[in-house]
CSV table of C-alpha atoms in Angstrom, one decimal:
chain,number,residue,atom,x,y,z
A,1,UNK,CA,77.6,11.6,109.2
A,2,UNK,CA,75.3,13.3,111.0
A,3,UNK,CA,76.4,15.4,114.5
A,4,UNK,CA,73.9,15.1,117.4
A,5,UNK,CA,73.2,18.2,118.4
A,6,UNK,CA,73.3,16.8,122.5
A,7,UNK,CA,76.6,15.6,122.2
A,8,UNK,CA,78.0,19.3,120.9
A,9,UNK,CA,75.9,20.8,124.2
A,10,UNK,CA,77.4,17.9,126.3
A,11,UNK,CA,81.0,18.4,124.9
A,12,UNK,CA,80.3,22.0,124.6
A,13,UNK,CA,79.3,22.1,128.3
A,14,UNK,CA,81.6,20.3,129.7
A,15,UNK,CA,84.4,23.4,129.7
A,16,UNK,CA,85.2,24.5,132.8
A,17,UNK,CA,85.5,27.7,133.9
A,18,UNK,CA,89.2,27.9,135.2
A,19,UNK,CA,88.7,29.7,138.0
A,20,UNK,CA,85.1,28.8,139.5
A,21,UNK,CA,86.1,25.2,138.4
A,22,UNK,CA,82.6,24.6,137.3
A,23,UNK,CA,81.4,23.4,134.1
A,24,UNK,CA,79.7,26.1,131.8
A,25,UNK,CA,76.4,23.7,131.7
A,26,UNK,CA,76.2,23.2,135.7
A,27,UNK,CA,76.5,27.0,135.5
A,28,UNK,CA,74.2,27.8,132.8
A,29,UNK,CA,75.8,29.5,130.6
A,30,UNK,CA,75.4,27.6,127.5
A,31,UNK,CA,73.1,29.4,125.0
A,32,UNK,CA,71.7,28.1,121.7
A,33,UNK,CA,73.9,25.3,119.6
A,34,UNK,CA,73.6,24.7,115.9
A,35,UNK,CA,74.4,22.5,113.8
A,36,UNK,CA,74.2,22.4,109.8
A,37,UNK,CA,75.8,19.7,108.2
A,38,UNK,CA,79.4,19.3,109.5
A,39,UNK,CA,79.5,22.7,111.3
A,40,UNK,CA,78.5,23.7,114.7
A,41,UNK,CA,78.0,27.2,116.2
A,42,UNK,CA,78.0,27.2,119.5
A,43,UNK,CA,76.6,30.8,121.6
A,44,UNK,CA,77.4,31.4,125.3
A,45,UNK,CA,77.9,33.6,127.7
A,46,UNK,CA,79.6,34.4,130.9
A,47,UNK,CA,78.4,35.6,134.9
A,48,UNK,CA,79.5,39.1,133.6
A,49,UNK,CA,79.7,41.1,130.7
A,50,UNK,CA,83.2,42.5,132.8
A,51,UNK,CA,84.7,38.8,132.6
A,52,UNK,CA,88.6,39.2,132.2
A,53,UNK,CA,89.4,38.7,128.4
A,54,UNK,CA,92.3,36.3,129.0
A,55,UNK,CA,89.2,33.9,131.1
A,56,UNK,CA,86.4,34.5,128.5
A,57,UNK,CA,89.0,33.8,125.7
A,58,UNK,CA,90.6,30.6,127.1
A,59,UNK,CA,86.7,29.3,127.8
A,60,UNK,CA,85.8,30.3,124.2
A,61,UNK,CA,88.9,28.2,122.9
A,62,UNK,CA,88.0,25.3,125.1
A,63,UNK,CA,84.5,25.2,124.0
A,64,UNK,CA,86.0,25.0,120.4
A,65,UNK,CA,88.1,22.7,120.9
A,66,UNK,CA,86.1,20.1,122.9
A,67,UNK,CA,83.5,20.0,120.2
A,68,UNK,CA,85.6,19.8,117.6
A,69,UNK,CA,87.2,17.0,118.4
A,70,UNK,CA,83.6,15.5,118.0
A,71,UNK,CA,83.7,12.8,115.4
A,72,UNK,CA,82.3,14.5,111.9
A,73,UNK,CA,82.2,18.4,113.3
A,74,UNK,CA,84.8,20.1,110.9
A,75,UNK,CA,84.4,23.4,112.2
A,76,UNK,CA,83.0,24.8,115.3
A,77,UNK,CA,82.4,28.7,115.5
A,78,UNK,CA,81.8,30.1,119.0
A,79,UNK,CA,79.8,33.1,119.6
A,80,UNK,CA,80.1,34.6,122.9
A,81,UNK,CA,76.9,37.0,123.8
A,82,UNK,CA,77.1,39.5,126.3
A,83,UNK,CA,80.7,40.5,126.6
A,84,UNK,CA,81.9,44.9,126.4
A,85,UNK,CA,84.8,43.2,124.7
A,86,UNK,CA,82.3,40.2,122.6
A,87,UNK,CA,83.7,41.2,119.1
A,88,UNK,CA,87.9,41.0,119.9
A,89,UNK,CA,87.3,37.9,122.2
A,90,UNK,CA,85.4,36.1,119.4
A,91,UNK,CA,88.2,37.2,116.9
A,92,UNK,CA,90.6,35.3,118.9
A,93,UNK,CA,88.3,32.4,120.1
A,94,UNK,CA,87.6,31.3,116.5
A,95,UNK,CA,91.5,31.9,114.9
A,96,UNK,CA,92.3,29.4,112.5
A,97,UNK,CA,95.8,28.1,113.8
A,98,UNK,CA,95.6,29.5,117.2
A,99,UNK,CA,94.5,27.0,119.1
B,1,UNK,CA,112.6,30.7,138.3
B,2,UNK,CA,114.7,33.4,138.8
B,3,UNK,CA,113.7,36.2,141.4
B,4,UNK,CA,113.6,38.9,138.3
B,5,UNK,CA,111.6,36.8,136.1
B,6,UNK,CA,109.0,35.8,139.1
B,7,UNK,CA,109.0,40.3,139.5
B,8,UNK,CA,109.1,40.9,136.2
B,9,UNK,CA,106.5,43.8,135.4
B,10,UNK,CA,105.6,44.4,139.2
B,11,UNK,CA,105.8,47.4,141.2
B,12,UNK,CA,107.9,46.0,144.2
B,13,UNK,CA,110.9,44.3,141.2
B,14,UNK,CA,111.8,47.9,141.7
B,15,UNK,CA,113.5,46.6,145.3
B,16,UNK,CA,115.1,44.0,143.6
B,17,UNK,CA,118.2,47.2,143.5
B,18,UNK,CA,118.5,46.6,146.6
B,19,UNK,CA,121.4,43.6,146.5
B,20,UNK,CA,119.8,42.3,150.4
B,21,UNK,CA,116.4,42.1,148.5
B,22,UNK,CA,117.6,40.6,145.7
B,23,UNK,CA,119.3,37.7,148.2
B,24,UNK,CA,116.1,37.3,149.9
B,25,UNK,CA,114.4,36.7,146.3
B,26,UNK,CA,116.9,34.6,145.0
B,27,UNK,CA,117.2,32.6,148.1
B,28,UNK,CA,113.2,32.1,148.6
B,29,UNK,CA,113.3,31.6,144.3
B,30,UNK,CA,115.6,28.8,144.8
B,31,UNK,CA,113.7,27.4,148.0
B,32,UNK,CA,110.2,27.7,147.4
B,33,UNK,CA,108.3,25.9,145.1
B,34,UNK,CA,105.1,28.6,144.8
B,35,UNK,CA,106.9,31.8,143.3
B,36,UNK,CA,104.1,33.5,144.8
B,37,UNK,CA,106.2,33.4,148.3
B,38,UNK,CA,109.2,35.6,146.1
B,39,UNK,CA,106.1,38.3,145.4
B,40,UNK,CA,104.7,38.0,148.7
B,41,UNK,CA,107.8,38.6,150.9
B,42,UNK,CA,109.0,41.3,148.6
B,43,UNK,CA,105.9,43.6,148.2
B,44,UNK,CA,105.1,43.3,152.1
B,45,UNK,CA,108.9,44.6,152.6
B,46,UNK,CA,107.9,47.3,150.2
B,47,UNK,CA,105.5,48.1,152.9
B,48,UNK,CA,107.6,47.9,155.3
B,49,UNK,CA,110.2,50.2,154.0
B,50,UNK,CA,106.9,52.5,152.8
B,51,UNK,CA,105.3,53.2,156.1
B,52,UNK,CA,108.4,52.9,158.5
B,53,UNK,CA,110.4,55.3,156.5
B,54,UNK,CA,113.3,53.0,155.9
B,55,UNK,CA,113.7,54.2,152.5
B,56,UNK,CA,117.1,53.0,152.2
B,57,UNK,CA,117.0,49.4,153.1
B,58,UNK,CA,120.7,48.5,152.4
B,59,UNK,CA,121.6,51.5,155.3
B,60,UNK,CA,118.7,49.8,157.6
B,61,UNK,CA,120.0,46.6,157.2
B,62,UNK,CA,124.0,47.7,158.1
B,63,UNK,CA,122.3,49.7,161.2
B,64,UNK,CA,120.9,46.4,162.2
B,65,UNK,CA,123.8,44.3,162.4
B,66,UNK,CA,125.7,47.0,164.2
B,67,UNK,CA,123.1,47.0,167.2
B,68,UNK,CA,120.2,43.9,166.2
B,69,UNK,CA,117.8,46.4,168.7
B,70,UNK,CA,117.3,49.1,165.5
B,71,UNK,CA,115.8,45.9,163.8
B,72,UNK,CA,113.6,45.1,166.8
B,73,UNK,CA,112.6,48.4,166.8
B,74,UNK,CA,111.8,48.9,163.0
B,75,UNK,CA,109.7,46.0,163.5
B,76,UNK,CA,107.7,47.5,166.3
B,77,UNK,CA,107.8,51.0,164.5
B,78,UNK,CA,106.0,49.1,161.5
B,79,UNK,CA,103.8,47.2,164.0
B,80,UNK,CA,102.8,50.7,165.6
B,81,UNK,CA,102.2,51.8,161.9
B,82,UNK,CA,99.9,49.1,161.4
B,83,UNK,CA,97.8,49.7,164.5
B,84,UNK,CA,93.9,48.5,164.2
B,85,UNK,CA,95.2,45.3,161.9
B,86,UNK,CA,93.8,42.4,163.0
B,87,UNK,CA,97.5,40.0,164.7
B,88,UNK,CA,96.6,38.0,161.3
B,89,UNK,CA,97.3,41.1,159.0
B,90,UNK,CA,100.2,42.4,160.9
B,91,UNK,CA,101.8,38.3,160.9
B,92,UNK,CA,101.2,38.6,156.9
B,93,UNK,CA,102.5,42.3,156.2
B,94,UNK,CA,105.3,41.7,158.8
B,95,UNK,CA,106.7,38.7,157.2
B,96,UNK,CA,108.8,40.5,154.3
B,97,UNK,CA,110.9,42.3,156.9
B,98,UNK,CA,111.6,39.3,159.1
B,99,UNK,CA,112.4,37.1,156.3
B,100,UNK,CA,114.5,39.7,154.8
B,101,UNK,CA,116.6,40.2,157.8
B,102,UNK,CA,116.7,36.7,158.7
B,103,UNK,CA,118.2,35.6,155.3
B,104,UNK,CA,120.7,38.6,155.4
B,105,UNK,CA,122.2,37.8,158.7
B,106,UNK,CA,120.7,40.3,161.4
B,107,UNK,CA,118.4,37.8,164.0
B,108,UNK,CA,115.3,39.3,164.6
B,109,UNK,CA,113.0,37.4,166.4
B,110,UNK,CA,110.4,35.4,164.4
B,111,UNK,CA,107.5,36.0,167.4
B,112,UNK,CA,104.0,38.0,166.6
B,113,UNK,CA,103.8,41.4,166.4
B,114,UNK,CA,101.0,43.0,168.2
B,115,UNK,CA,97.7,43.4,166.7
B,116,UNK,CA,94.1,43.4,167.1
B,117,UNK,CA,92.9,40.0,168.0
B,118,UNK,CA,90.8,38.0,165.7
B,119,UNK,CA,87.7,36.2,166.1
B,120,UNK,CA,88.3,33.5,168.2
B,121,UNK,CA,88.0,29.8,166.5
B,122,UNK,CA,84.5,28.7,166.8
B,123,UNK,CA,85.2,24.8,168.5
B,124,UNK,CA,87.5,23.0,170.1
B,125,UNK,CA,86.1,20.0,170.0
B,126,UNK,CA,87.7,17.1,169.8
B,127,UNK,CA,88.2,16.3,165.9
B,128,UNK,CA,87.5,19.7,165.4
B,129,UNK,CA,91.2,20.8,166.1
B,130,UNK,CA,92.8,18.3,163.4
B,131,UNK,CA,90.2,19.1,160.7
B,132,UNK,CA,90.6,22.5,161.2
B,133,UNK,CA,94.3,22.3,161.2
B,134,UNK,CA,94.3,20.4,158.3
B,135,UNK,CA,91.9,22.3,156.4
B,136,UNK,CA,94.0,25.7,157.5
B,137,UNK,CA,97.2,24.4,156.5
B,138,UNK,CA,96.1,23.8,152.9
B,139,UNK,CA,94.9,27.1,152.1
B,140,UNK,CA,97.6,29.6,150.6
B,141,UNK,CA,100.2,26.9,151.8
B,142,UNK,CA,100.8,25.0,148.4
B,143,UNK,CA,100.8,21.9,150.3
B,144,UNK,CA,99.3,18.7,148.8
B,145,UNK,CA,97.4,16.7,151.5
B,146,UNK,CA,99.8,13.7,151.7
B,147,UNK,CA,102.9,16.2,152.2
B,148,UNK,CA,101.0,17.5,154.9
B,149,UNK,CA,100.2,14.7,157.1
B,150,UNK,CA,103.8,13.5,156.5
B,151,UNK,CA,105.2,16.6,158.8
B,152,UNK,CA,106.6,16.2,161.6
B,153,UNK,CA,106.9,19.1,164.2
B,154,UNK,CA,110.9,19.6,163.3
B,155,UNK,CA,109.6,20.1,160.0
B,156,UNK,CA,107.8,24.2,161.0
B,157,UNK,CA,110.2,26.8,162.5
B,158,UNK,CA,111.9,30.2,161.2
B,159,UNK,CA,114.5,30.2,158.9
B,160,UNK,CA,118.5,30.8,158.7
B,161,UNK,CA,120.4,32.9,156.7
B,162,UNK,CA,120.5,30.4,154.0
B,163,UNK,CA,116.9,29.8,154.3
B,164,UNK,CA,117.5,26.4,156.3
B,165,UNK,CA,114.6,25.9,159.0
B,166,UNK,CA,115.2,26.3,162.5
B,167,UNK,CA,112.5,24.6,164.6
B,168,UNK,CA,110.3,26.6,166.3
B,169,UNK,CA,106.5,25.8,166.4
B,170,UNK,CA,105.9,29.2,167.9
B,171,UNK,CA,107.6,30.9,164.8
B,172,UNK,CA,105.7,33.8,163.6
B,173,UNK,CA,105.8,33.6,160.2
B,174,UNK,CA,105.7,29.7,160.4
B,175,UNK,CA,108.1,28.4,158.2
B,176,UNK,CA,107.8,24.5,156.5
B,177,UNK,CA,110.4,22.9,155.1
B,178,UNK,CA,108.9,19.6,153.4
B,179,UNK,CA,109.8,17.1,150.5
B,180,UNK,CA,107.7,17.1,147.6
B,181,UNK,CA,105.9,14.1,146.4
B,182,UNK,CA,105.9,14.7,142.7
B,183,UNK,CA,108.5,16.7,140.8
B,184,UNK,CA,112.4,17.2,142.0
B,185,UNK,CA,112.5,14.8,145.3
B,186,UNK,CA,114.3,18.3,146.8
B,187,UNK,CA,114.0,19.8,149.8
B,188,UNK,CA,112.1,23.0,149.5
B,189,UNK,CA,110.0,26.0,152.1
B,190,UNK,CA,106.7,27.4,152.2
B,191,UNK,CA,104.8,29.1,154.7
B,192,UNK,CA,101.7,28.6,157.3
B,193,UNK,CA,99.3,31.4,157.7
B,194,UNK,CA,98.8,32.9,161.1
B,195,UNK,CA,95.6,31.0,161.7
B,196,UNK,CA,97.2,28.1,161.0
B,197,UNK,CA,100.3,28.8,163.6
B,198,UNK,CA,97.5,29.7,165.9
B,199,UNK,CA,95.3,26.1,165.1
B,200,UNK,CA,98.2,24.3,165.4
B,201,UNK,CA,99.6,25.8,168.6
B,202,UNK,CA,95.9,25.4,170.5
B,203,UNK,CA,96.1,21.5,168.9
B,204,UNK,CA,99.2,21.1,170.4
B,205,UNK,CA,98.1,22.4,174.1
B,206,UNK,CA,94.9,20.2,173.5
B,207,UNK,CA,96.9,17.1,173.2
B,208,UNK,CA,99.4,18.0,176.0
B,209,UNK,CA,96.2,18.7,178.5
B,210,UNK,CA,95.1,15.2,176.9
B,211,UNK,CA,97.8,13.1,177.9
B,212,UNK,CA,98.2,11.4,181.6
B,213,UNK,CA,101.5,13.2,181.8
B,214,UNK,CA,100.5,16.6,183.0
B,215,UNK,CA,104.4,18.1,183.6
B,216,UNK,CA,104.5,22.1,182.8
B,217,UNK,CA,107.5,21.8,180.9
B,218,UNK,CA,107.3,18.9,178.5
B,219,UNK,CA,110.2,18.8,175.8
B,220,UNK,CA,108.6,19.1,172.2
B,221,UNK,CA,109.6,15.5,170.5
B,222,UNK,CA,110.3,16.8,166.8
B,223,UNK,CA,110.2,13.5,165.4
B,224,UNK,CA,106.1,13.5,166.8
B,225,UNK,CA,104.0,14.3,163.6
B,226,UNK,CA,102.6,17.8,163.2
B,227,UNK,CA,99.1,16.6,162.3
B,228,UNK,CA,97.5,14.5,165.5
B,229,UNK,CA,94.4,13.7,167.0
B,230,UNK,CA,94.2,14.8,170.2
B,231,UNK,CA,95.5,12.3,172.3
B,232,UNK,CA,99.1,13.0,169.9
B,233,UNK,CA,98.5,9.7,167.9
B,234,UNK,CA,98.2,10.3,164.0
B,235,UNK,CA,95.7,11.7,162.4
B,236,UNK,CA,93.4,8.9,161.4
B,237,UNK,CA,91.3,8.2,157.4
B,238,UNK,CA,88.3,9.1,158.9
B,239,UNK,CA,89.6,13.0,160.1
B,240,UNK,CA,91.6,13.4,156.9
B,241,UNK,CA,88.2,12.4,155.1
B,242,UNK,CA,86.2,15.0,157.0
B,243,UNK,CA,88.6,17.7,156.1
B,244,UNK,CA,88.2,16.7,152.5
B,245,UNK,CA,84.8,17.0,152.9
B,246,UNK,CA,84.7,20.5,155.0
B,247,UNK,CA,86.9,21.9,152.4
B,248,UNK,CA,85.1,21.3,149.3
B,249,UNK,CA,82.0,22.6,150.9
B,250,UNK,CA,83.9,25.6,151.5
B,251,UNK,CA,85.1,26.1,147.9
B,252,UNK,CA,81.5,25.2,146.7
B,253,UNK,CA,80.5,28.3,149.1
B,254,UNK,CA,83.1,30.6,148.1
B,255,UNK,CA,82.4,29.5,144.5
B,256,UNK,CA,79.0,30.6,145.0
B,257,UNK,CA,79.5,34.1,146.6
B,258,UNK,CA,82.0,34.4,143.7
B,259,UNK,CA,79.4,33.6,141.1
B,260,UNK,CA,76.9,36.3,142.5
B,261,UNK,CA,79.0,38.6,142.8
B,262,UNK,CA,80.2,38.3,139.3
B,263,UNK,CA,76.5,38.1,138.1
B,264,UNK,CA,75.2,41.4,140.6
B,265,UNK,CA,78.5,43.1,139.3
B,266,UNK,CA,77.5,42.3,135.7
B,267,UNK,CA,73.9,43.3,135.9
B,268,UNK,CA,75.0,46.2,137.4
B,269,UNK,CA,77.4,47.3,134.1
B,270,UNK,CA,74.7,46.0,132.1
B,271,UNK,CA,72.2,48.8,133.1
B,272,UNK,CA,75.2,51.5,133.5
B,273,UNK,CA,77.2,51.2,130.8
B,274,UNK,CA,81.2,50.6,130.3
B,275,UNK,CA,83.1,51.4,133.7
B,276,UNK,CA,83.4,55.7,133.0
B,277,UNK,CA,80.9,55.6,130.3
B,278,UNK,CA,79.3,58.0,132.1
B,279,UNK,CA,82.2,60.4,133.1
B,280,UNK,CA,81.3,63.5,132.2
B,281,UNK,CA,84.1,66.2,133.3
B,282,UNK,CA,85.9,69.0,131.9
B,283,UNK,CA,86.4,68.6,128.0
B,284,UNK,CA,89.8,70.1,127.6
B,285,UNK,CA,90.7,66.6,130.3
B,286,UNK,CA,94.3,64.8,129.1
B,287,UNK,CA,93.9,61.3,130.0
B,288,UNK,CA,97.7,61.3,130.0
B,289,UNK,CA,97.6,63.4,133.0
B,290,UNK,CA,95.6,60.5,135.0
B,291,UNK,CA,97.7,57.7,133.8
């Protein structure tokens, strides 16, 4: 089966920031998306480098789970790019069984 | 929620020793449906008791019912503490103390404080008053729209010592006791901001100048409902649907100062590094001692 890389950005994009209340894609802050075979990586980034954690991690998670409930994806990485805190946030964003 | 949990963790819990504070907590816990009321009214007593002096609340509060004037006076003490605060602030940091003495038996009045006046509203035109009420009432309120427009004027007043409402639509804080539409069908309380008191009060005089009966003294029907255009009839579909429209422009506004501000603060860090990354002070420095 093979995923269309649009409809991981549309998914993808659709995650709302929960406190703006605005999707990620109105907002720009959807980077690069690729797919090979079955797996997606997905790269974005927030309005500041400074974002609270508990936000940029809960977006992360969203963005994961939205595209992985895509028909065919099995696994969706999400890379978030720009963050002081990028490497701890991704660590919990991408958590097997944490979702 | 219980009043600790909803405190749990926060400066002002400390209060909850107090056993009047923890009555006012546990009363508002039980009553309100936004613990954020519980926080609220507690850490504005906190300031209260910080910048009157009243350390010891539970000695206060026995003062008080002995002669009700000390509590008068503690209020105006606090008032005079908070001079150069707009009548807004001074409703919003007063409101702890009132409620607290309210819900523990001592009468104070529930009337503004003095402060600096605001900026004045910028129309009174007709429409202009419900819309602006309406939009007013929803913000910080935790009213749904529907809840709101099923008020009646009975419904806003000051509260009891078991937190019951008292009508009074020149109550400063203005409370609101209402009926939720989803959830427990139980009646609970929340609260109007000052600008909202003060929207609704120059509504209400709008709609009494309106009418054919001009009398001076005109007693306040409380079965009449709180949201009206200004000839007192109900607010209509096409007022409500203005409102909605005013107010999502004004999120999508705020939204947008939010969003710059975020990106300006970001670029900012982005070219200076972490926040203290470039502290340079004297090396021998224990963090501990700044923590």
């Amino acid at each position: 089966m093979t995923i269309d890389v649009e409809a991981v950005r549309a998914a993808a994009g659709s995650t709302r920031d929960p406190e703006i209340r605005r999707s990620l894609a109105e907002m720009g802050l959807l980077d690069d998306v690729l797919v090979v075979g079955s797996d997606v990586t997905v790269h974005f980034h927030l309005t500041s480098p400074l974002c609270p954690s508990k936000f940029a991690t809960s977006i992360g998670q969203e963005i994961r789970k939205r595209v992985e409930a895509i028909p065919g994806v099995t696994s969706c990485a999400v890379v978030l790019r720009d963050h002081f805190l990028q490497a701890k946030i991704q660590e919990l964003i991408n958590a097997r069984g944490r979702q | 929620m219980n009043a600790t949990r909803i405190l749990a963790g926060r400066r002002e819990g400390e209060l909850l020793a107090f056993p009047s504070v923890h009555r006012m907590a546990d009363i508002l816990a039980a009553r309100c449906r936004e613990p954020s009321w519980v926080r609220t009214s507690v850490a504005s007593l906190e300031r209260f008791r910080a910048m009157t002096g009243h350390t010891d609340l539970e000695l206060l509060l026995a003062q008080a019912r002995a002669t009700p004037l000390v509590a008068e006076q503690s209020l105006a003490s606090f008032a005079t503490a908070l001079a150069g605060y707009t009548e807004g602030q001074v409703s919003a940091l007063a409101m702890g103390a009132k409620i607290w003495f309210r819900l523990n038996g001592v009468n104070v009045p529930w009337r503004p404080l003095p402060g600096v006046s605001s900026a004045p509203a910028l129309s009174t035109s007709d429409q202009q008053g419900t819309e602006r009420v309406i939009l007013l009432a929803l913000i910080g309120s935790g009213l749904g729209l529907a809840e709101l427009l099923r008020l009646r004027v009975g419904d806003v007043g000051s509260l009891d010592a078991e937190g019951r409402l008292i009508p009074d639509i020149e109550a400063d804080p203005l409370a609101v006791q209402h009926i939720p539409r989803r959830g427990r069908q139980e009646e609970r309380i929340t609260f109007l901001t000052y600008s909202t008191r003060q929207a609704l009060l120059a509504a209400m005089q709008q709609s009494t100048l309106q009418r054919d009966s001009p009398q001076p003294i005109e007693p306040i029907d409380l079965n009449a409902p709180l949201i009206t255009q200004r000839d007192g009839s109900k607010a209509t579909l096409a007022s409500v649907a203005k409102a909605r429209q005013k107010s999502k422009s004004l999120i999508r506004a705020c939204s947008d100062v939010n969003v710059s501000l975020c990106r300006a603060t970001g670029d900012f860090f982005r070219v200076w590094g972490l926040p203290g990354s470039r502290f340079e002070g004297p090396e021998d420095i224990n963090i501990e001692d700044y923590i």
